[in-house]
Amino acid sequence: MPTYKYEAAYSSGEKVNGVVEAVSQTEAVAQIRQSCEIVLSLKEVPKAVTKDPFARFQKISAKSLALTCQQFSIILKAGLPLVQTVDLVAEQCEDKTLKRLLRQVSEDVSNGWALSYSFSQRGEKSLPVTFRETVRAGEESGDLLSSFERMADYFERMNKTRESVVSALTYPAFVILVAIVVVSIIMGYAVPTFTSMFQSMNIELPWVTVALIGISDFFQKYTLMLAGILAAVILAVQAFGMTQKGGPVLARAQLKLPIMGEIVRMSGASQFAHTMSTLLTAGMPILQSIEVSGRTMTNLCMAGEILSTLPGVEGGRSLGECMSYTKELPGMLVQMTAVGEATGAMESTLKVLAEYYDNEVEVRTKRALALLEPAIIVVLAIFVVFILMAVYLPMFSMYASI
């Protein structure tokens, strides 16, 4: 929607400047005349265009957004003008992508753009929709400071959750990587050496040794082909997941996985509760809050179910009632949303619920990893025993025949 910069005057003669969004100049004039009797000038502000062609690939981390929102809230609380606030935050920002974006936003705001509109245009690809819409809601409600304070808390929680999961996955991932490297070296270099030695002995090899030699020969001959097939399968799955039909299918399959499926479900519930609570507290209407919350969810199947409640809510039904017809949303999320809606405390109810699901995700992730670590050790132990038997049994046969 075009943005117009205007100069108007009251009947008393006092002049005022501002910006307004409208589909045409006629509608813009009509909007201005609701508060000002005389429109002195009206000029369309050129649409902001992101010059960086790689902006869509430059995602800004939750940690950087949390810090930026904290800086915005502190400086706004000090009473500085908005343009100066954006300039100061841009100077302190360490994220290069965000720093460049804030400098562009500062220039836009100084030229008469609304802060939310500039963020929407400049950060359409790099900023999360939650950030853009919360700024818009804060601007419309006249409480931009509280919006940034709530977003600082929101993105800080998102970052802590992500860091706890990454930290928990580091050790198992390292063990698996080392195991793959060691197995590759054994199968590619050590086993062929033993194979030539056993062949020179002219003895009957046990089935364990024959199997190990067969596996080694197979991987030596077909490693590149297997790697190519694996890469092709991964790319095909990713391409399928990017299609309109494939994304929800893979998301639903994700929810059906043992152990991990429940973690993904609770993580999605946490995303919805956090986002919905933040947006409602910022003053955004419930329909728009539902739409934005659904669009921010990682799992497309759960996102689709959240968005499917929009027609019912728009028709006058409660959100809790509409959510009760979904299949993949956790029962507690549905019930507590209905309770919060009935008591008029949906924002605080969803915030408590989000904290509960954050804790559940952390606990269940640690529990799953606690089961994974011994499983990895057992598999490696079985493989080591298999190799030792394959190597030493022929030697025992040779010594027995002497």
CSV table of N, CA and C in Angstrom, one decimal, residues 53-168:
chain,number,residue,atom,x,y,z
A,53,PRO,N,20.7,-8.2,-3.2
A,53,PRO,CA,20.0,-9.4,-3.8
A,53,PRO,C,20.1,-10.6,-2.9
A,54,PHE,N,21.0,-10.7,-1.9
A,54,PHE,CA,21.1,-11.8,-1.1
A,54,PHE,C,20.4,-11.7,0.3
A,55,ALA,N,19.5,-10.7,0.4
A,55,ALA,CA,18.9,-10.4,1.6
A,55,ALA,C,18.0,-11.6,2.1
A,56,ARG,N,17.4,-12.3,1.2
A,56,ARG,CA,16.6,-13.4,1.6
A,56,ARG,C,17.3,-14.5,2.3
A,57,PHE,N,18.7,-14.6,2.0
A,57,PHE,CA,19.5,-15.7,2.6
A,57,PHE,C,20.1,-15.2,3.9
A,58,GLN,N,20.0,-13.9,4.2
A,58,GLN,CA,20.7,-13.4,5.4
A,58,GLN,C,19.8,-13.2,6.6
A,59,LYS,N,19.5,-14.4,7.2
A,59,LYS,CA,18.6,-14.4,8.3
A,59,LYS,C,19.3,-13.8,9.6
A,60,ILE,N,18.5,-13.1,10.4
A,60,ILE,CA,19.1,-12.4,11.6
A,60,ILE,C,18.7,-13.3,12.7
A,61,SER,N,19.7,-13.6,13.6
A,61,SER,CA,19.5,-14.5,14.7
A,61,SER,C,18.7,-13.9,15.8
A,62,ALA,N,18.0,-14.8,16.6
A,62,ALA,CA,17.2,-14.4,17.7
A,62,ALA,C,18.0,-13.6,18.7
A,63,LYS,N,19.3,-14.0,18.9
A,63,LYS,CA,20.2,-13.3,19.8
A,63,LYS,C,20.4,-11.9,19.5
A,64,SER,N,20.6,-11.6,18.2
A,64,SER,CA,20.8,-10.2,17.7
A,64,SER,C,19.5,-9.4,17.9
A,65,LEU,N,18.4,-10.1,17.5
A,65,LEU,CA,17.1,-9.4,17.7
A,65,LEU,C,16.8,-9.0,19.1
A,66,ALA,N,17.1,-10.0,20.0
A,66,ALA,CA,16.8,-9.7,21.4
A,66,ALA,C,17.6,-8.5,21.9
A,67,LEU,N,18.9,-8.5,21.6
A,67,LEU,CA,19.8,-7.4,22.0
A,67,LEU,C,19.3,-6.1,21.4
A,68,THR,N,18.9,-6.1,20.1
A,68,THR,CA,18.4,-4.9,19.4
A,68,THR,C,17.2,-4.3,20.1
A,69,CYS,N,16.2,-5.2,20.4
A,69,CYS,CA,15.0,-4.8,21.1
A,69,CYS,C,15.2,-4.2,22.4
A,70,GLN,N,16.2,-4.8,23.2
A,70,GLN,CA,16.6,-4.3,24.5
A,70,GLN,C,17.1,-2.9,24.3
A,71,GLN,N,18.0,-2.6,23.3
A,71,GLN,CA,18.5,-1.3,23.1
A,71,GLN,C,17.4,-0.3,22.7
A,72,PHE,N,16.5,-0.7,21.9
A,72,PHE,CA,15.4,0.1,21.5
A,72,PHE,C,14.6,0.6,22.7
A,73,SER,N,14.3,-0.4,23.6
A,73,SER,CA,13.5,-0.1,24.8
A,73,SER,C,14.2,0.8,25.7
A,74,ILE,N,15.5,0.6,25.9
A,74,ILE,CA,16.3,1.5,26.8
A,74,ILE,C,16.3,2.9,26.3
A,75,ILE,N,16.6,3.1,25.0
A,75,ILE,CA,16.8,4.4,24.4
A,75,ILE,C,15.4,5.1,24.3
A,76,LEU,N,14.4,4.4,24.0
A,76,LEU,CA,13.1,5.0,23.9
A,76,LEU,C,12.6,5.5,25.3
A,77,LYS,N,12.9,4.7,26.3
A,77,LYS,CA,12.6,5.0,27.7
A,77,LYS,C,13.3,6.3,28.1
A,78,ALA,N,14.4,6.6,27.6
A,78,ALA,CA,15.2,7.8,27.9
A,78,ALA,C,14.5,9.0,27.2
A,79,GLY,N,13.6,8.8,26.3
A,79,GLY,CA,12.9,9.9,25.7
A,79,GLY,C,13.5,10.5,24.5
A,80,LEU,N,14.4,9.8,23.8
A,80,LEU,CA,15.0,10.3,22.6
A,80,LEU,C,14.1,10.2,21.4
A,81,PRO,N,14.2,11.1,20.4
A,81,PRO,CA,13.4,11.0,19.2
A,81,PRO,C,13.6,9.7,18.5
A,82,LEU,N,12.7,9.2,17.7
A,82,LEU,CA,12.7,7.9,17.0
A,82,LEU,C,13.9,7.8,16.1
A,83,VAL,N,14.1,8.9,15.3
A,83,VAL,CA,15.2,8.8,14.3
A,83,VAL,C,16.5,8.7,15.0
A,84,GLN,N,16.7,9.4,16.1
A,84,GLN,CA,18.0,9.3,16.8
A,84,GLN,C,18.1,8.0,17.5
A,85,THR,N,17.0,7.4,17.9
A,85,THR,CA,17.0,6.1,18.6
A,85,THR,C,17.5,5.0,17.6
A,86,VAL,N,16.9,5.0,16.4
A,86,VAL,CA,17.3,4.1,15.4
A,86,VAL,C,18.8,4.2,15.0
A,87,ASP,N,19.3,5.5,14.9
A,87,ASP,CA,20.7,5.7,14.6
A,87,ASP,C,21.6,5.1,15.7
A,88,LEU,N,21.3,5.4,17.0
A,88,LEU,CA,22.1,4.9,18.1
A,88,LEU,C,22.1,3.3,18.1
A,89,VAL,N,20.9,2.7,17.9
A,89,VAL,CA,20.9,1.3,17.9
A,89,VAL,C,21.7,0.7,16.7
A,90,ALA,N,21.6,1.4,15.6
A,90,ALA,CA,22.4,0.9,14.4
A,90,ALA,C,23.9,1.0,14.7
A,91,GLU,N,24.4,2.0,15.4
A,91,GLU,CA,25.8,2.2,15.7
A,91,GLU,C,26.3,1.1,16.6
A,92,GLN,N,25.4,0.7,17.6
A,92,GLN,CA,25.8,-0.3,18.6
A,92,GLN,C,25.6,-1.8,18.1
A,93,CYS,N,25.0,-1.9,17.0
A,93,CYS,CA,24.7,-3.3,16.5
A,93,CYS,C,25.9,-4.0,15.9
A,94,GLU,N,26.1,-5.2,16.3
A,94,GLU,CA,27.3,-5.9,15.8
A,94,GLU,C,27.0,-6.8,14.6
A,95,ASP,N,25.7,-7.2,14.4
A,95,ASP,CA,25.3,-8.0,13.3
A,95,ASP,C,25.3,-7.1,12.0
A,96,LYS,N,26.1,-7.5,11.0
A,96,LYS,CA,26.3,-6.6,9.9
A,96,LYS,C,25.0,-6.5,9.1
A,97,THR,N,24.3,-7.6,8.9
A,97,THR,CA,23.0,-7.5,8.1
A,97,THR,C,22.0,-6.6,8.8
A,98,LEU,N,21.9,-6.7,10.1
A,98,LEU,CA,20.9,-5.9,10.9
A,98,LEU,C,21.4,-4.5,11.0
A,99,LYS,N,22.7,-4.3,11.1
A,99,LYS,CA,23.2,-2.9,11.1
A,99,LYS,C,22.9,-2.1,9.8
A,100,ARG,N,23.1,-2.8,8.7
A,100,ARG,CA,22.8,-2.2,7.4
A,100,ARG,C,21.3,-1.9,7.2
A,101,LEU,N,20.5,-2.8,7.7
A,101,LEU,CA,19.1,-2.6,7.6
A,101,LEU,C,18.6,-1.5,8.5
A,102,LEU,N,19.2,-1.3,9.7
A,102,LEU,CA,18.8,-0.2,10.6
A,102,LEU,C,19.2,1.1,10.0
A,103,ARG,N,20.3,1.2,9.4
A,103,ARG,CA,20.7,2.4,8.7
A,103,ARG,C,19.8,2.8,7.6
A,104,GLN,N,19.3,1.8,6.9
A,104,GLN,CA,18.3,2.1,5.8
A,104,GLN,C,17.0,2.6,6.5
A,105,VAL,N,16.6,1.9,7.6
A,105,VAL,CA,15.4,2.3,8.3
A,105,VAL,C,15.5,3.7,8.8
A,106,SER,N,16.6,4.1,9.4
A,106,SER,CA,16.8,5.4,9.9
A,106,SER,C,16.6,6.5,8.8
A,107,GLU,N,17.2,6.2,7.7
A,107,GLU,CA,17.0,7.1,6.5
A,107,GLU,C,15.5,7.2,6.1
A,108,ASP,N,14.8,6.1,6.1
A,108,ASP,CA,13.4,6.1,5.8
A,108,ASP,C,12.6,6.9,6.8
A,109,VAL,N,12.8,6.7,8.1
A,109,VAL,CA,12.1,7.4,9.1
A,109,VAL,C,12.3,8.9,9.1
A,110,SER,N,13.6,9.3,8.8
A,110,SER,CA,13.9,10.7,8.7
A,110,SER,C,13.2,11.3,7.5
A,111,ASN,N,12.8,10.5,6.5
A,111,ASN,CA,12.1,11.0,5.3
A,111,ASN,C,10.6,10.9,5.4
A,112,GLY,N,10.1,10.5,6.6
A,112,GLY,CA,8.7,10.5,6.8
A,112,GLY,C,8.0,9.2,6.9
A,113,TRP,N,8.8,8.1,6.7
A,113,TRP,CA,8.2,6.8,6.8
A,113,TRP,C,7.8,6.4,8.2
A,114,ALA,N,6.8,5.6,8.3
A,114,ALA,CA,6.5,5.0,9.6
A,114,ALA,C,7.5,3.9,9.9
A,115,LEU,N,7.9,3.7,11.2
A,115,LEU,CA,8.9,2.7,11.5
A,115,LEU,C,8.5,1.3,11.1
A,116,SER,N,7.2,1.0,11.4
A,116,SER,CA,6.8,-0.4,11.0
A,116,SER,C,6.8,-0.6,9.5
A,117,TYR,N,6.4,0.4,8.7
A,117,TYR,CA,6.3,0.3,7.3
A,117,TYR,C,7.7,0.1,6.7
A,118,SER,N,8.7,0.9,7.3
A,118,SER,CA,10.1,0.7,6.8
A,118,SER,C,10.6,-0.6,7.1
A,119,PHE,N,10.4,-1.2,8.3
A,119,PHE,CA,10.8,-2.5,8.7
A,119,PHE,C,10.2,-3.5,7.8
A,120,SER,N,8.9,-3.4,7.5
A,120,SER,CA,8.2,-4.3,6.6
A,120,SER,C,8.8,-4.3,5.2
A,121,GLN,N,9.2,-3.2,4.7
A,121,GLN,CA,9.8,-3.1,3.3
A,121,GLN,C,11.2,-3.5,3.3
A,122,ARG,N,12.0,-3.0,4.2
A,122,ARG,CA,13.4,-3.3,4.2
A,122,ARG,C,13.7,-4.7,4.7
A,123,GLY,N,13.0,-5.2,5.7
A,123,GLY,CA,13.3,-6.5,6.3
A,123,GLY,C,12.3,-7.6,6.0
A,124,GLU,N,11.6,-7.5,4.8
A,124,GLU,CA,10.6,-8.5,4.5
A,124,GLU,C,11.2,-9.9,4.4
A,125,LYS,N,12.5,-10.0,4.0
A,125,LYS,CA,13.1,-11.4,3.9
A,125,LYS,C,13.9,-11.7,5.1
A,126,SER,N,14.5,-10.7,5.7
A,126,SER,CA,15.5,-11.1,6.8
A,126,SER,C,14.9,-11.0,8.2
A,127,LEU,N,13.9,-10.2,8.4
A,127,LEU,CA,13.3,-10.0,9.7
A,127,LEU,C,12.1,-11.0,9.9
A,128,PRO,N,11.9,-11.6,11.1
A,128,PRO,CA,10.8,-12.5,11.3
A,128,PRO,C,9.5,-11.7,11.3
A,129,VAL,N,8.4,-12.3,10.8
A,129,VAL,CA,7.1,-11.7,10.8
A,129,VAL,C,6.7,-11.2,12.1
A,130,THR,N,7.0,-11.9,13.2
A,130,THR,CA,6.7,-11.5,14.6
A,130,THR,C,7.2,-10.2,14.9
A,131,PHE,N,8.5,-9.9,14.5
A,131,PHE,CA,9.1,-8.6,14.8
A,131,PHE,C,8.4,-7.5,14.0
A,132,ARG,N,8.1,-7.7,12.7
A,132,ARG,CA,7.5,-6.7,11.9
A,132,ARG,C,6.1,-6.3,12.4
A,133,GLU,N,5.3,-7.4,12.7
A,133,GLU,CA,3.9,-7.1,13.1
A,133,GLU,C,3.8,-6.6,14.5
A,134,THR,N,4.7,-6.9,15.4
A,134,THR,CA,4.7,-6.4,16.7
A,134,THR,C,5.0,-4.9,16.8
A,135,VAL,N,6.0,-4.5,15.9
A,135,VAL,CA,6.3,-3.1,15.8
A,135,VAL,C,5.1,-2.3,15.2
A,136,ARG,N,4.4,-2.9,14.3
A,136,ARG,CA,3.3,-2.3,13.7
A,136,ARG,C,2.1,-2.1,14.8
A,137,ALA,N,1.9,-3.2,15.5
A,137,ALA,CA,0.9,-3.1,16.6
A,137,ALA,C,1.2,-2.1,17.6
A,138,GLY,N,2.5,-2.0,18.0
A,138,GLY,CA,2.9,-1.1,19.0
A,138,GLY,C,2.8,0.4,18.5
A,139,GLU,N,3.1,0.6,17.2
A,139,GLU,CA,2.9,1.9,16.7
A,139,GLU,C,1.4,2.3,16.6
A,140,GLU,N,0.6,1.4,16.2
A,140,GLU,CA,-0.8,1.7,16.1
A,140,GLU,C,-1.5,1.9,17.5
A,141,SER,N,-1.0,1.2,18.5
A,141,SER,CA,-1.5,1.4,19.9
A,141,SER,C,-0.8,2.6,20.6
A,142,GLY,N,0.2,3.1,20.0
A,142,GLY,CA,0.9,4.2,20.7
A,142,GLY,C,1.8,3.8,21.8
A,143,ASP,N,2.2,2.5,21.9
A,143,ASP,CA,3.0,2.0,23.0
A,143,ASP,C,4.2,1.2,22.4
A,144,LEU,N,5.0,1.9,21.6
A,144,LEU,CA,6.1,1.2,20.9
A,144,LEU,C,7.2,0.7,22.0
A,145,LEU,N,7.3,1.4,23.0
A,145,LEU,CA,8.3,1.0,24.1
A,145,LEU,C,8.0,-0.3,24.6
A,146,SER,N,6.7,-0.6,25.0
A,146,SER,CA,6.3,-1.9,25.6
A,146,SER,C,6.4,-3.0,24.6
A,147,SER,N,6.2,-2.7,23.3
A,147,SER,CA,6.3,-3.7,22.2
A,147,SER,C,7.8,-4.2,22.1
A,148,PHE,N,8.7,-3.2,22.2
A,148,PHE,CA,10.1,-3.6,22.1
A,148,PHE,C,10.6,-4.4,23.4
A,149,GLU,N,10.0,-4.0,24.5
A,149,GLU,CA,10.3,-4.7,25.8
A,149,GLU,C,9.8,-6.2,25.7
A,150,ARG,N,8.6,-6.4,25.2
A,150,ARG,CA,8.1,-7.7,25.1
A,150,ARG,C,8.8,-8.5,24.1
A,151,MET,N,9.2,-7.9,23.0
A,151,MET,CA,10.0,-8.6,21.9
A,151,MET,C,11.4,-9.0,22.4
A,152,ALA,N,12.0,-8.2,23.3
A,152,ALA,CA,13.3,-8.5,23.8
A,152,ALA,C,13.2,-9.8,24.6
A,153,ASP,N,12.1,-9.9,25.5
A,153,ASP,CA,11.9,-11.1,26.3
A,153,ASP,C,11.6,-12.3,25.4
A,154,TYR,N,10.8,-12.1,24.3
A,154,TYR,CA,10.4,-13.1,23.4
A,154,TYR,C,11.6,-13.7,22.7
A,155,PHE,N,12.4,-12.9,22.1
A,155,PHE,CA,13.5,-13.4,21.3
A,155,PHE,C,14.6,-13.9,22.2
A,156,GLU,N,14.7,-13.4,23.5
A,156,GLU,CA,15.7,-14.0,24.4
A,156,GLU,C,15.3,-15.4,24.8
A,157,ARG,N,14.0,-15.7,24.9
A,157,ARG,CA,13.6,-17.0,25.2
A,157,ARG,C,13.8,-17.9,24.0
A,158,MET,N,13.5,-17.4,22.9
A,158,MET,CA,13.7,-18.2,21.7
A,158,MET,C,15.2,-18.6,21.5
A,159,ASN,N,16.1,-17.7,21.8
A,159,ASN,CA,17.5,-17.9,21.7
A,159,ASN,C,18.0,-18.9,22.8
A,160,LYS,N,17.5,-18.8,24.0
A,160,LYS,CA,17.9,-19.7,25.1
A,160,LYS,C,17.4,-21.1,24.7
A,161,THR,N,16.2,-21.3,24.2
A,161,THR,CA,15.7,-22.6,23.8
A,161,THR,C,16.6,-23.2,22.8
A,162,ARG,N,16.9,-22.4,21.8
A,162,ARG,CA,17.7,-22.9,20.7
A,162,ARG,C,19.1,-23.3,21.2
A,163,GLU,N,19.7,-22.5,22.0
A,163,GLU,CA,21.1,-22.8,22.5
A,163,GLU,C,21.1,-24.0,23.4
A,164,SER,N,20.1,-24.2,24.2
A,164,SER,CA,20.0,-25.4,25.0
A,164,SER,C,19.9,-26.7,24.2
A,165,VAL,N,19.1,-26.6,23.1
A,165,VAL,CA,19.0,-27.8,22.2
A,165,VAL,C,20.3,-28.0,21.5
A,166,VAL,N,21.0,-27.0,20.9
A,166,VAL,CA,22.2,-27.1,20.2
A,166,VAL,C,23.3,-27.7,21.2
A,167,SER,N,23.3,-27.1,22.4
A,167,SER,CA,24.3,-27.6,23.4
A,167,SER,C,24.1,-29.1,23.7
A,168,ALA,N,22.9,-29.5,23.8
A,168,ALA,CA,22.6,-30.9,24.1
A,168,ALA,C,23.0,-31.8,23.0
